[in-house]
Short mmCIF file of N, CA and C in Angstrom, two decimals:
data_model
loop_
_atom_site.label_atom_id
_atom_site.label_comp_id
_atom_site.label_asym_id
_atom_site.label_seq_id
_atom_site.Cartn_x
_atom_site.Cartn_y
_atom_site.Cartn_z
N MET A 2 62.00 118.65 99.00
CA MET A 2 63.25 119.29 99.36
C MET A 2 63.53 120.33 98.27
N GLN A 3 64.02 121.48 98.71
CA GLN A 3 64.35 122.56 97.78
C GLN A 3 65.87 122.67 97.64
N ARG A 4 66.32 123.42 96.64
CA ARG A 4 67.74 123.54 96.35
C ARG A 4 68.52 124.02 97.59
N THR A 5 68.00 125.01 98.27
CA THR A 5 68.73 125.55 99.44
C THR A 5 68.90 124.52 100.53
N SER A 6 67.89 123.76 100.87
CA SER A 6 68.00 122.75 101.91
C SER A 6 68.87 121.58 101.44
N ALA A 7 68.79 121.23 100.17
CA ALA A 7 69.62 120.19 99.63
C ALA A 7 71.09 120.58 99.68
N LEU A 8 71.38 121.78 99.29
CA LEU A 8 72.75 122.30 99.31
C LEU A 8 73.27 122.34 100.74
N HIS A 9 72.46 122.77 101.67
CA HIS A 9 72.85 122.84 103.08
C HIS A 9 73.20 121.42 103.59
N LEU A 10 72.35 120.44 103.27
CA LEU A 10 72.58 119.06 103.72
C LEU A 10 73.88 118.52 103.15
N LEU A 11 74.10 118.70 101.86
CA LEU A 11 75.29 118.17 101.20
C LEU A 11 76.56 118.89 101.66
N LYS A 12 76.49 120.16 101.91
CA LYS A 12 77.67 120.90 102.38
C LYS A 12 77.97 120.60 103.85
N SER A 13 77.09 119.91 104.52
CA SER A 13 77.32 119.58 105.93
C SER A 13 77.85 118.13 106.09
N ILE A 14 78.19 117.49 105.01
CA ILE A 14 78.79 116.14 105.08
C ILE A 14 80.13 116.28 105.80
N SER A 15 80.25 115.62 106.97
CA SER A 15 81.45 115.76 107.79
C SER A 15 82.58 114.82 107.38
N LYS A 16 82.25 113.64 106.89
CA LYS A 16 83.23 112.66 106.43
C LYS A 16 82.74 112.15 105.05
N PRO A 17 83.71 111.89 104.15
CA PRO A 17 83.30 111.41 102.82
C PRO A 17 82.41 110.18 102.90
N ILE A 18 81.45 110.14 101.96
CA ILE A 18 80.49 109.05 101.89
C ILE A 18 80.70 108.34 100.54
N LEU A 19 80.83 107.01 100.61
CA LEU A 19 80.98 106.19 99.42
C LEU A 19 79.61 105.72 98.97
N VAL A 20 79.31 105.91 97.68
CA VAL A 20 78.04 105.46 97.13
C VAL A 20 78.36 104.50 95.99
N ASP A 21 77.82 103.30 96.10
CA ASP A 21 78.02 102.30 95.06
C ASP A 21 76.90 102.47 94.05
N GLY A 22 77.25 102.92 92.86
CA GLY A 22 76.26 103.14 91.81
C GLY A 22 75.91 101.88 91.09
N GLY A 23 76.58 100.79 91.41
CA GLY A 23 76.26 99.49 90.81
C GLY A 23 76.93 99.33 89.43
N TYR A 24 76.60 98.21 88.84
CA TYR A 24 77.18 97.86 87.54
C TYR A 24 76.21 98.26 86.45
N TRP A 25 76.75 98.63 85.30
CA TRP A 25 75.95 98.98 84.12
C TRP A 25 76.68 98.46 82.94
N LYS A 26 76.31 98.91 81.75
CA LYS A 26 76.82 98.38 80.48
C LYS A 26 78.31 98.01 80.47
N PHE A 27 79.14 98.94 80.86
CA PHE A 27 80.58 98.74 80.69
C PHE A 27 81.35 98.59 81.97
N GLY A 28 80.74 98.65 83.11
CA GLY A 28 81.50 98.52 84.37
C GLY A 28 80.71 99.01 85.56
N ARG A 29 81.44 99.37 86.58
CA ARG A 29 80.86 99.76 87.85
C ARG A 29 81.06 101.29 88.05
N MET A 30 80.08 101.93 88.63
CA MET A 30 80.18 103.35 88.96
C MET A 30 80.23 103.51 90.48
N LEU A 31 81.22 104.23 90.96
CA LEU A 31 81.34 104.55 92.36
C LEU A 31 81.41 106.05 92.53
N TYR A 32 80.85 106.55 93.62
CA TYR A 32 80.81 107.97 93.88
C TYR A 32 81.31 108.22 95.29
N VAL A 33 82.01 109.34 95.47
CA VAL A 33 82.38 109.79 96.80
C VAL A 33 81.80 111.17 96.97
N LEU A 34 81.00 111.33 98.02
CA LEU A 34 80.37 112.60 98.33
C LEU A 34 81.13 113.27 99.48
N THR A 35 81.48 114.53 99.29
CA THR A 35 82.15 115.30 100.31
C THR A 35 81.40 116.61 100.49
N ASP A 36 81.80 117.38 101.49
CA ASP A 36 81.15 118.67 101.69
C ASP A 36 81.38 119.61 100.50
N ALA A 37 82.46 119.37 99.73
CA ALA A 37 82.77 120.22 98.57
C ALA A 37 82.03 119.82 97.31
N GLY A 38 81.67 118.53 97.20
CA GLY A 38 81.00 118.11 96.01
C GLY A 38 81.06 116.63 95.79
N LEU A 39 80.86 116.23 94.52
CA LEU A 39 80.72 114.84 94.10
C LEU A 39 81.94 114.42 93.26
N ILE A 40 82.49 113.26 93.60
CA ILE A 40 83.60 112.66 92.86
C ILE A 40 83.01 111.40 92.23
N THR A 41 83.09 111.30 90.87
CA THR A 41 82.58 110.15 90.15
C THR A 41 83.76 109.31 89.69
N VAL A 42 83.71 108.00 90.00
CA VAL A 42 84.78 107.10 89.61
C VAL A 42 84.16 106.02 88.69
N ASP A 43 84.54 106.08 87.41
CA ASP A 43 84.05 105.15 86.41
C ASP A 43 85.03 103.96 86.36
N CYS A 44 84.57 102.79 86.75
CA CYS A 44 85.43 101.61 86.83
C CYS A 44 85.22 100.70 85.64
N ARG A 45 85.48 101.20 84.45
CA ARG A 45 85.32 100.37 83.24
C ARG A 45 86.46 99.44 83.06
N VAL A 46 87.66 99.81 83.36
CA VAL A 46 88.84 99.00 83.11
C VAL A 46 88.98 97.91 84.12
N PHE A 47 88.81 98.21 85.42
CA PHE A 47 88.92 97.24 86.50
C PHE A 47 88.09 97.67 87.66
N ASP A 48 87.71 96.72 88.49
CA ASP A 48 86.95 97.01 89.71
C ASP A 48 87.93 97.20 90.85
N PRO A 49 88.01 98.37 91.43
CA PRO A 49 89.02 98.60 92.50
C PRO A 49 88.71 97.93 93.84
N MET A 50 87.46 97.54 94.04
CA MET A 50 87.13 96.89 95.31
C MET A 50 86.61 95.48 95.02
N LEU A 51 87.35 94.52 95.54
CA LEU A 51 87.05 93.11 95.29
C LEU A 51 86.58 92.42 96.56
N GLY A 52 85.69 91.48 96.40
CA GLY A 52 85.31 90.67 97.56
C GLY A 52 83.83 90.43 97.63
N PRO A 53 83.44 89.58 98.57
CA PRO A 53 84.34 88.94 99.52
C PRO A 53 85.15 87.82 98.84
N ILE A 54 86.37 87.69 99.35
CA ILE A 54 87.30 86.61 98.95
C ILE A 54 87.36 85.66 100.11
N GLU A 55 86.86 84.46 99.92
CA GLU A 55 86.80 83.50 101.02
C GLU A 55 86.97 82.09 100.47
N PHE A 56 87.78 81.31 101.14
CA PHE A 56 88.04 79.95 100.71
C PHE A 56 87.84 78.97 101.88
N SER A 57 87.29 77.81 101.55
CA SER A 57 87.12 76.77 102.55
C SER A 57 88.49 76.18 102.91
N LEU A 58 88.53 75.41 103.96
CA LEU A 58 89.79 74.77 104.36
C LEU A 58 90.30 73.84 103.24
N LYS A 59 89.38 73.15 102.59
CA LYS A 59 89.73 72.24 101.50
C LYS A 59 90.33 73.01 100.31
N HIS A 60 89.66 74.07 99.91
CA HIS A 60 90.16 74.89 98.79
C HIS A 60 91.50 75.54 99.17
N TYR A 61 91.62 75.98 100.37
CA TYR A 61 92.87 76.61 100.87
C TYR A 61 94.00 75.60 100.72
N ALA A 62 93.79 74.36 101.16
CA ALA A 62 94.83 73.33 101.06
C ALA A 62 95.20 73.09 99.59
N GLU A 63 94.23 73.11 98.71
CA GLU A 63 94.50 72.89 97.29
C GLU A 63 95.33 74.01 96.68
N ILE A 64 95.00 75.26 97.00
CA ILE A 64 95.75 76.36 96.43
C ILE A 64 97.15 76.49 97.03
N LYS A 65 97.30 76.06 98.30
CA LYS A 65 98.64 76.04 98.91
C LYS A 65 99.56 75.04 98.14
N GLU A 66 98.99 73.91 97.77
CA GLU A 66 99.77 72.90 97.00
C GLU A 66 100.11 73.43 95.61
N ILE A 67 99.17 74.05 94.95
CA ILE A 67 99.39 74.60 93.62
C ILE A 67 100.48 75.67 93.68
N ALA A 68 100.45 76.47 94.73
CA ALA A 68 101.42 77.55 94.90
C ALA A 68 102.84 77.05 95.01
N LYS A 69 103.02 75.87 95.54
CA LYS A 69 104.37 75.31 95.71
C LYS A 69 105.01 74.93 94.35
N GLU A 70 104.21 74.84 93.30
CA GLU A 70 104.72 74.45 92.00
C GLU A 70 105.48 75.56 91.30
N SER A 71 105.40 76.77 91.75
CA SER A 71 106.11 77.88 91.14
C SER A 71 107.03 78.54 92.18
N GLU A 72 108.04 79.22 91.65
CA GLU A 72 108.99 79.91 92.56
C GLU A 72 108.34 81.07 93.27
N SER A 73 107.35 81.72 92.61
CA SER A 73 106.68 82.86 93.22
C SER A 73 105.18 82.86 92.85
N LEU A 74 104.40 83.50 93.68
CA LEU A 74 102.99 83.60 93.37
C LEU A 74 102.74 84.39 92.09
N GLU A 75 103.51 85.46 91.91
CA GLU A 75 103.38 86.28 90.70
C GLU A 75 103.52 85.48 89.42
N GLU A 76 104.44 84.51 89.41
CA GLU A 76 104.71 83.70 88.25
C GLU A 76 103.75 82.56 88.04
N ASN A 77 103.02 82.20 89.10
CA ASN A 77 102.14 81.03 89.02
C ASN A 77 100.98 81.29 88.07
N GLN A 78 100.84 80.50 87.04
CA GLN A 78 99.79 80.66 86.05
C GLN A 78 98.57 79.81 86.38
N ASP A 79 98.65 78.95 87.37
CA ASP A 79 97.57 78.04 87.71
C ASP A 79 96.61 78.59 88.78
N LEU A 80 97.00 79.66 89.45
CA LEU A 80 96.16 80.27 90.47
C LEU A 80 95.44 81.50 89.93
N ASP A 81 94.21 81.65 90.36
CA ASP A 81 93.43 82.85 90.01
C ASP A 81 94.01 84.04 90.81
N PRO A 82 93.80 85.27 90.32
CA PRO A 82 94.31 86.46 90.99
C PRO A 82 93.85 86.54 92.46
N ASP A 83 92.59 86.20 92.77
CA ASP A 83 92.12 86.29 94.14
C ASP A 83 92.77 85.23 95.02
N GLU A 84 93.09 84.07 94.43
CA GLU A 84 93.81 83.02 95.19
C GLU A 84 95.23 83.48 95.53
N LYS A 85 95.89 84.12 94.57
CA LYS A 85 97.24 84.65 94.81
C LYS A 85 97.20 85.71 95.91
N LEU A 86 96.22 86.59 95.83
CA LEU A 86 96.09 87.66 96.79
C LEU A 86 95.85 87.10 98.21
N PHE A 87 94.99 86.10 98.28
CA PHE A 87 94.68 85.44 99.56
C PHE A 87 95.93 84.83 100.19
N LEU A 88 96.70 84.09 99.39
CA LEU A 88 97.93 83.47 99.89
C LEU A 88 98.99 84.51 100.22
N PHE A 89 99.16 85.50 99.37
CA PHE A 89 100.16 86.55 99.61
C PHE A 89 99.93 87.25 100.93
N ASN A 90 98.69 87.44 101.31
CA ASN A 90 98.34 88.16 102.53
C ASN A 90 98.06 87.24 103.73
N ASP A 91 98.41 85.96 103.58
CA ASP A 91 98.20 84.95 104.66
C ASP A 91 96.75 84.92 105.13
N GLY A 92 95.81 84.91 104.19
CA GLY A 92 94.40 84.79 104.50
C GLY A 92 94.11 83.48 105.24
N LYS A 93 93.12 83.55 106.06
CA LYS A 93 92.72 82.36 106.87
C LYS A 93 91.47 81.75 106.25
N PRO A 94 91.42 80.41 106.14
CA PRO A 94 90.24 79.73 105.59
C PRO A 94 88.98 80.09 106.36
N GLY A 95 87.89 80.25 105.64
CA GLY A 95 86.58 80.49 106.28
C GLY A 95 86.37 81.95 106.68
N VAL A 96 87.31 82.82 106.43
CA VAL A 96 87.17 84.24 106.79
C VAL A 96 87.00 85.04 105.50
N PRO A 97 85.95 85.84 105.41
CA PRO A 97 85.77 86.65 104.19
C PRO A 97 86.69 87.88 104.23
N TYR A 98 87.34 88.12 103.12
CA TYR A 98 88.25 89.28 103.00
C TYR A 98 87.78 90.13 101.80
N TRP A 99 88.24 91.37 101.82
CA TRP A 99 88.02 92.29 100.69
C TRP A 99 89.35 92.87 100.31
N ALA A 100 89.45 93.41 99.12
CA ALA A 100 90.71 93.98 98.68
C ALA A 100 90.43 95.26 97.90
N PHE A 101 91.37 96.19 98.00
CA PHE A 101 91.35 97.40 97.21
C PHE A 101 92.51 97.34 96.22
N GLN A 102 92.22 97.43 94.94
CA GLN A 102 93.20 97.42 93.87
C GLN A 102 93.44 98.87 93.44
N PRO A 103 94.56 99.47 93.73
CA PRO A 103 94.74 100.90 93.47
C PRO A 103 94.80 101.27 91.99
N HIS A 104 95.14 100.31 91.12
CA HIS A 104 95.18 100.55 89.69
C HIS A 104 95.18 99.21 88.96
N ASP A 105 94.87 99.26 87.68
CA ASP A 105 94.86 98.06 86.87
C ASP A 105 96.27 97.45 86.84
N GLU A 106 96.31 96.12 86.90
CA GLU A 106 97.59 95.40 86.86
C GLU A 106 98.46 95.67 88.09
N ALA A 107 97.86 95.97 89.23
CA ALA A 107 98.60 96.24 90.45
C ALA A 107 99.35 94.97 90.89
N ALA A 108 100.54 95.17 91.42
CA ALA A 108 101.26 94.04 91.99
C ALA A 108 100.62 93.66 93.33
N LEU A 109 100.85 92.41 93.75
CA LEU A 109 100.19 91.94 94.98
C LEU A 109 100.47 92.82 96.18
N GLU A 110 101.67 93.36 96.28
CA GLU A 110 101.99 94.16 97.46
C GLU A 110 101.34 95.56 97.43
N GLU A 111 100.77 95.93 96.31
CA GLU A 111 100.09 97.24 96.20
C GLU A 111 98.63 97.20 96.71
N TYR A 112 98.05 96.03 96.79
CA TYR A 112 96.67 95.92 97.24
C TYR A 112 96.55 96.20 98.74
N VAL A 113 95.38 96.66 99.14
CA VAL A 113 95.01 96.69 100.56
C VAL A 113 94.08 95.50 100.74
N PHE A 114 94.36 94.67 101.73
CA PHE A 114 93.65 93.40 101.95
C PHE A 114 93.20 93.35 103.41
N SER A 115 91.93 93.13 103.63
CA SER A 115 91.45 93.14 105.00
C SER A 115 90.12 92.37 105.15
N SER A 116 89.88 91.86 106.34
CA SER A 116 88.61 91.24 106.64
C SER A 116 87.57 92.28 107.05
N ASP A 117 88.00 93.53 107.17
CA ASP A 117 87.11 94.67 107.52
C ASP A 117 86.87 95.49 106.27
N ILE A 118 85.69 95.41 105.76
CA ILE A 118 85.37 96.11 104.50
C ILE A 118 85.53 97.63 104.61
N THR A 119 85.40 98.20 105.79
CA THR A 119 85.58 99.63 105.91
C THR A 119 87.00 100.07 105.66
N VAL A 120 87.96 99.20 105.93
CA VAL A 120 89.37 99.49 105.61
C VAL A 120 89.51 99.65 104.08
N ILE A 121 88.85 98.75 103.36
CA ILE A 121 88.92 98.78 101.88
C ILE A 121 88.19 100.04 101.37
N GLU A 122 87.02 100.31 101.89
CA GLU A 122 86.26 101.51 101.46
C GLU A 122 87.07 102.79 101.73
N ASN A 123 87.71 102.86 102.91
CA ASN A 123 88.52 104.03 103.24
C ASN A 123 89.71 104.18 102.31
N ALA A 124 90.34 103.07 101.94
CA ALA A 124 91.47 103.13 101.00
C ALA A 124 90.99 103.66 99.64
N PHE A 125 89.83 103.20 99.21
CA PHE A 125 89.26 103.69 97.95
C PHE A 125 88.96 105.18 98.05
N ILE A 126 88.30 105.59 99.13
CA ILE A 126 87.96 106.99 99.32
C ILE A 126 89.21 107.87 99.32
N GLU A 127 90.25 107.46 100.00
CA GLU A 127 91.51 108.24 100.06
C GLU A 127 92.04 108.48 98.66
N GLN A 128 92.03 107.47 97.83
CA GLN A 128 92.52 107.61 96.47
C GLN A 128 91.58 108.51 95.66
N ALA A 129 90.29 108.34 95.82
CA ALA A 129 89.30 109.07 95.04
C ALA A 129 89.35 110.57 95.37
N LEU A 130 89.72 110.90 96.59
CA LEU A 130 89.75 112.33 97.00
C LEU A 130 90.74 113.16 96.18
N SER A 131 91.62 112.49 95.50
CA SER A 131 92.55 113.24 94.64
C SER A 131 91.98 113.47 93.24
N GLY A 132 90.78 112.94 93.00
CA GLY A 132 90.13 113.08 91.70
C GLY A 132 89.38 114.40 91.54
N LYS A 133 88.77 114.55 90.39
CA LYS A 133 88.01 115.77 90.08
C LYS A 133 86.71 115.86 90.85
N ILE A 134 86.49 116.96 91.48
CA ILE A 134 85.24 117.17 92.27
C ILE A 134 84.30 118.07 91.51
N GLU A 135 83.05 117.61 91.38
CA GLU A 135 81.99 118.41 90.81
C GLU A 135 81.34 119.18 91.95
N PRO A 136 81.52 120.49 92.05
CA PRO A 136 80.99 121.23 93.19
C PRO A 136 79.47 121.17 93.26
N TRP A 137 78.94 121.10 94.49
CA TRP A 137 77.50 121.03 94.68
C TRP A 137 76.83 122.29 94.10
N GLU A 138 77.48 123.45 94.26
CA GLU A 138 76.89 124.71 93.82
C GLU A 138 76.65 124.75 92.32
N GLY A 139 77.48 124.05 91.55
CA GLY A 139 77.32 124.08 90.09
C GLY A 139 76.39 123.03 89.52
N MET A 140 75.84 122.20 90.39
CA MET A 140 74.98 121.12 89.97
C MET A 140 73.53 121.60 89.72
N ASP A 141 72.89 121.02 88.74
CA ASP A 141 71.48 121.40 88.49
C ASP A 141 70.61 120.95 89.68
N GLU A 142 69.52 121.61 89.85
CA GLU A 142 68.65 121.41 91.00
C GLU A 142 68.17 119.97 91.15
N LYS A 143 67.76 119.33 90.05
CA LYS A 143 67.26 117.97 90.13
C LYS A 143 68.32 116.99 90.65
N LYS A 144 69.49 117.08 90.07
CA LYS A 144 70.60 116.18 90.49
C LYS A 144 71.01 116.46 91.93
N LEU A 145 71.07 117.73 92.32
CA LEU A 145 71.42 118.13 93.67
C LEU A 145 70.44 117.54 94.67
N ILE A 146 69.17 117.65 94.39
CA ILE A 146 68.14 117.13 95.29
C ILE A 146 68.17 115.59 95.36
N GLU A 147 68.42 114.95 94.25
CA GLU A 147 68.54 113.46 94.24
C GLU A 147 69.67 113.01 95.18
N TRP A 148 70.83 113.69 95.09
CA TRP A 148 71.94 113.30 95.97
C TRP A 148 71.61 113.60 97.44
N ALA A 149 70.98 114.74 97.69
CA ALA A 149 70.63 115.10 99.07
C ALA A 149 69.64 114.09 99.64
N GLU A 150 68.68 113.66 98.84
CA GLU A 150 67.70 112.67 99.33
C GLU A 150 68.35 111.33 99.64
N ARG A 151 69.33 110.94 98.81
CA ARG A 151 70.06 109.68 99.10
C ARG A 151 70.84 109.78 100.41
N VAL A 152 71.48 110.92 100.62
CA VAL A 152 72.24 111.13 101.87
C VAL A 152 71.29 111.16 103.06
N ALA A 153 70.17 111.87 102.92
CA ALA A 153 69.21 111.96 104.01
C ALA A 153 68.63 110.59 104.34
N ALA A 154 68.34 109.77 103.33
CA ALA A 154 67.79 108.44 103.58
C ALA A 154 68.80 107.55 104.29
N HIS A 155 70.06 107.83 104.13
CA HIS A 155 71.13 107.07 104.77
C HIS A 155 71.49 107.64 106.16
N GLY A 156 70.90 108.77 106.52
CA GLY A 156 71.17 109.39 107.79
C GLY A 156 72.35 110.32 107.76
N GLY A 157 72.90 110.59 106.57
CA GLY A 157 74.00 111.52 106.45
C GLY A 157 75.32 111.03 107.04
N GLN A 158 75.40 109.75 107.25
CA GLN A 158 76.61 109.16 107.89
C GLN A 158 77.62 108.73 106.86
N ALA A 159 78.90 108.71 107.27
CA ALA A 159 79.95 108.16 106.43
C ALA A 159 79.72 106.68 106.27
N GLY A 160 80.24 106.13 105.19
CA GLY A 160 80.06 104.71 104.91
C GLY A 160 79.51 104.52 103.53
N THR A 161 79.05 103.32 103.24
CA THR A 161 78.56 103.03 101.92
C THR A 161 77.06 103.28 101.84
N VAL A 162 76.67 104.06 100.88
CA VAL A 162 75.26 104.30 100.62
C VAL A 162 74.89 103.54 99.35
N GLY A 163 73.84 102.77 99.39
CA GLY A 163 73.42 102.01 98.20
C GLY A 163 72.75 102.82 97.17
#
């Protein structure tokens, strides 16, 4: 693939594409690819996408009992954050859920919580679109071609690219 064809492919992205760069030394790297360029999100402080969050009927019953010991879920020190989130959103036992945390230390009502991971990915993408975009035109040829090949291997479709 040459620079011109790579640029053409990347500029023809019709809907933003989420790329999970995986975990490294200090955190997780996520990327959003648009027709305009690349948005890099460095998740060193917190991971904005959590899941799957799933509890058995037995575990669900246990955390419901623990929750009764405090006046509010926010104040409860005995529940893990994912357990609080699950209860706050009326999660159902045996169903995997995912969550989008818009910022570090977000209140329970600020999260997006869903059994559909695409809802979570779209919430992340929406927030990321307000970030700094590195234009495709300004990218060196090697990096540009690497991104184009990843998109081509994925079929150029919106969604998560590994």
